[in-house]
Amino acid sequence: MGIDVLQLPGSWIFLPSSVEFFVSADGINFNLINTIYPSETDEMRPDGLVMLSKAVENLHTHYIRIKATNIGICPPALPCAGQKAWLFVSEVEIE
């Protein structure tokens, strides 16, 4: 299970600080099953997309909730420093 996120610092778009995956049988009570902390070593495709995923074995559920947390503000070393950062998710992958 995973998500494709966009990294385009020139457009103020950054990887999330974390991505959490939750599951639920009833759609009300969710349990955290995985957390991903993106890093600069994650493989970025030429279009700026990065797939953040973790394998999940033998998962039986009805509902999945994904929470991607924005970094908040642009990093200090960039022209956009101190401005609000954007977070873009282009695809959710569930196998």
mmCIF file of C-alpha atoms in Angstrom:
data_model
loop_
_atom_site.group_PDB
_atom_site.id
_atom_site.type_symbol
_atom_site.label_atom_id
_atom_site.label_comp_id
_atom_site.label_asym_id
_atom_site.label_seq_id
_atom_site.Cartn_x
_atom_site.Cartn_y
_atom_site.Cartn_z
ATOM 1 C CA MET A 1 0.000 0.000 0.000
ATOM 2 C CA GLY A 2 1.352 3.426 -0.830
ATOM 3 C CA ILE A 3 0.897 6.889 -2.277
ATOM 4 C CA ASP A 4 2.578 8.869 -5.043
ATOM 5 C CA VAL A 5 3.577 12.346 -3.874
ATOM 6 C CA LEU A 6 5.105 15.220 -5.810
ATOM 7 C CA GLN A 7 8.394 16.975 -4.973
ATOM 8 C CA LEU A 8 8.916 20.275 -6.862
ATOM 9 C CA PRO A 9 10.719 22.720 -4.550
ATOM 10 C CA GLY A 10 10.714 25.466 -7.204
ATOM 11 C CA SER A 11 6.907 25.386 -7.051
ATOM 12 C CA TRP A 12 6.849 25.178 -3.228
ATOM 13 C CA ILE A 13 5.724 21.514 -3.354
ATOM 14 C CA PHE A 14 7.470 19.161 -0.913
ATOM 15 C CA LEU A 15 7.300 15.583 0.315
ATOM 16 C CA PRO A 16 5.187 15.089 3.437
ATOM 17 C CA SER A 17 6.970 14.877 6.782
ATOM 18 C CA SER A 18 5.137 11.582 7.412
ATOM 19 C CA VAL A 19 2.460 9.324 5.945
ATOM 20 C CA GLU A 20 0.309 7.182 8.233
ATOM 21 C CA PHE A 21 -1.818 4.228 7.134
ATOM 22 C CA PHE A 22 -4.834 3.208 9.222
ATOM 23 C CA VAL A 23 -7.358 0.373 8.804
ATOM 24 C CA SER A 24 -10.837 -0.238 10.182
ATOM 25 C CA ALA A 25 -13.501 -2.905 10.062
ATOM 26 C CA ASP A 26 -16.363 -0.528 10.885
ATOM 27 C CA GLY A 27 -15.254 2.840 9.440
ATOM 28 C CA ILE A 28 -15.294 4.407 12.918
ATOM 29 C CA ASN A 29 -12.455 2.833 14.900
ATOM 30 C CA PHE A 30 -9.165 2.995 12.994
ATOM 31 C CA ASN A 31 -5.859 1.339 13.911
ATOM 32 C CA LEU A 32 -2.465 2.599 12.762
ATOM 33 C CA ILE A 33 -0.626 -0.124 10.821
ATOM 34 C CA ASN A 34 2.315 1.751 9.230
ATOM 35 C CA THR A 35 4.092 5.094 9.229
ATOM 36 C CA ILE A 36 6.495 6.258 6.523
ATOM 37 C CA TYR A 37 8.981 9.080 7.011
ATOM 38 C CA PRO A 38 10.152 10.210 3.545
ATOM 39 C CA SER A 39 13.822 10.967 3.040
ATOM 40 C CA GLU A 40 16.079 12.425 0.381
ATOM 41 C CA THR A 41 17.120 8.865 -0.516
ATOM 42 C CA ASP A 42 13.630 7.949 -1.767
ATOM 43 C CA GLU A 43 13.707 7.374 -5.510
ATOM 44 C CA MET A 44 12.262 10.318 -7.440
ATOM 45 C CA ARG A 45 11.031 9.802 -10.996
ATOM 46 C CA PRO A 46 11.869 12.393 -13.686
ATOM 47 C CA ASP A 47 8.372 13.911 -13.320
ATOM 48 C CA GLY A 48 9.051 14.697 -9.633
ATOM 49 C CA LEU A 49 6.840 11.909 -8.266
ATOM 50 C CA VAL A 50 7.962 9.694 -5.393
ATOM 51 C CA MET A 51 6.165 6.457 -4.416
ATOM 52 C CA LEU A 52 5.994 6.072 -0.628
ATOM 53 C CA SER A 53 4.934 2.533 0.203
ATOM 54 C CA LYS A 54 5.263 -0.332 2.641
ATOM 55 C CA ALA A 55 4.328 -3.956 2.108
ATOM 56 C CA VAL A 56 1.415 -5.221 4.180
ATOM 57 C CA GLU A 57 0.941 -8.979 4.491
ATOM 58 C CA ASN A 58 -2.390 -10.726 5.127
ATOM 59 C CA LEU A 59 -4.415 -7.573 5.687
ATOM 60 C CA HIS A 60 -8.191 -8.007 5.726
ATOM 61 C CA THR A 61 -10.101 -4.762 6.176
ATOM 62 C CA HIS A 62 -13.013 -2.750 4.833
ATOM 63 C CA TYR A 63 -11.693 0.793 5.286
ATOM 64 C CA ILE A 64 -8.309 2.428 4.803
ATOM 65 C CA ARG A 65 -7.396 5.937 5.932
ATOM 66 C CA ILE A 66 -4.195 7.636 4.814
ATOM 67 C CA LYS A 67 -2.882 10.752 6.548
ATOM 68 C CA ALA A 68 -0.072 12.675 4.830
ATOM 69 C CA THR A 69 1.354 15.474 6.987
ATOM 70 C CA ASN A 70 2.598 18.622 5.246
ATOM 71 C CA ILE A 71 6.042 20.008 6.230
ATOM 72 C CA GLY A 72 4.289 23.319 6.962
ATOM 73 C CA ILE A 73 6.681 25.959 5.659
ATOM 74 C CA CYS A 74 9.331 25.994 2.939
ATOM 75 C CA PRO A 75 12.877 25.214 4.130
ATOM 76 C CA PRO A 76 15.282 28.113 4.885
ATOM 77 C CA ALA A 77 17.722 27.454 2.005
ATOM 78 C CA LEU A 78 15.115 28.196 -0.705
ATOM 79 C CA PRO A 79 13.737 31.467 -2.150
ATOM 80 C CA CYS A 80 10.295 30.497 -0.768
ATOM 81 C CA ALA A 81 11.690 30.152 2.794
ATOM 82 C CA GLY A 82 9.107 30.825 5.479
ATOM 83 C CA GLN A 83 6.143 30.623 3.066
ATOM 84 C CA LYS A 84 3.465 27.932 3.286
ATOM 85 C CA ALA A 85 4.520 24.690 1.587
ATOM 86 C CA TRP A 86 2.215 22.684 -0.679
ATOM 87 C CA LEU A 87 1.598 18.920 -0.537
ATOM 88 C CA PHE A 88 0.335 17.032 -3.600
ATOM 89 C CA VAL A 89 -0.761 13.394 -3.668
ATOM 90 C CA SER A 90 -1.342 12.090 -7.177
ATOM 91 C CA GLU A 91 -2.188 8.453 -6.608
ATOM 92 C CA VAL A 92 -3.098 5.958 -3.877
ATOM 93 C CA GLU A 93 -2.019 2.351 -4.507
ATOM 94 C CA ILE A 94 -3.684 -0.585 -2.735
ATOM 95 C CA GLU A 95 -2.901 -4.134 -3.824
#
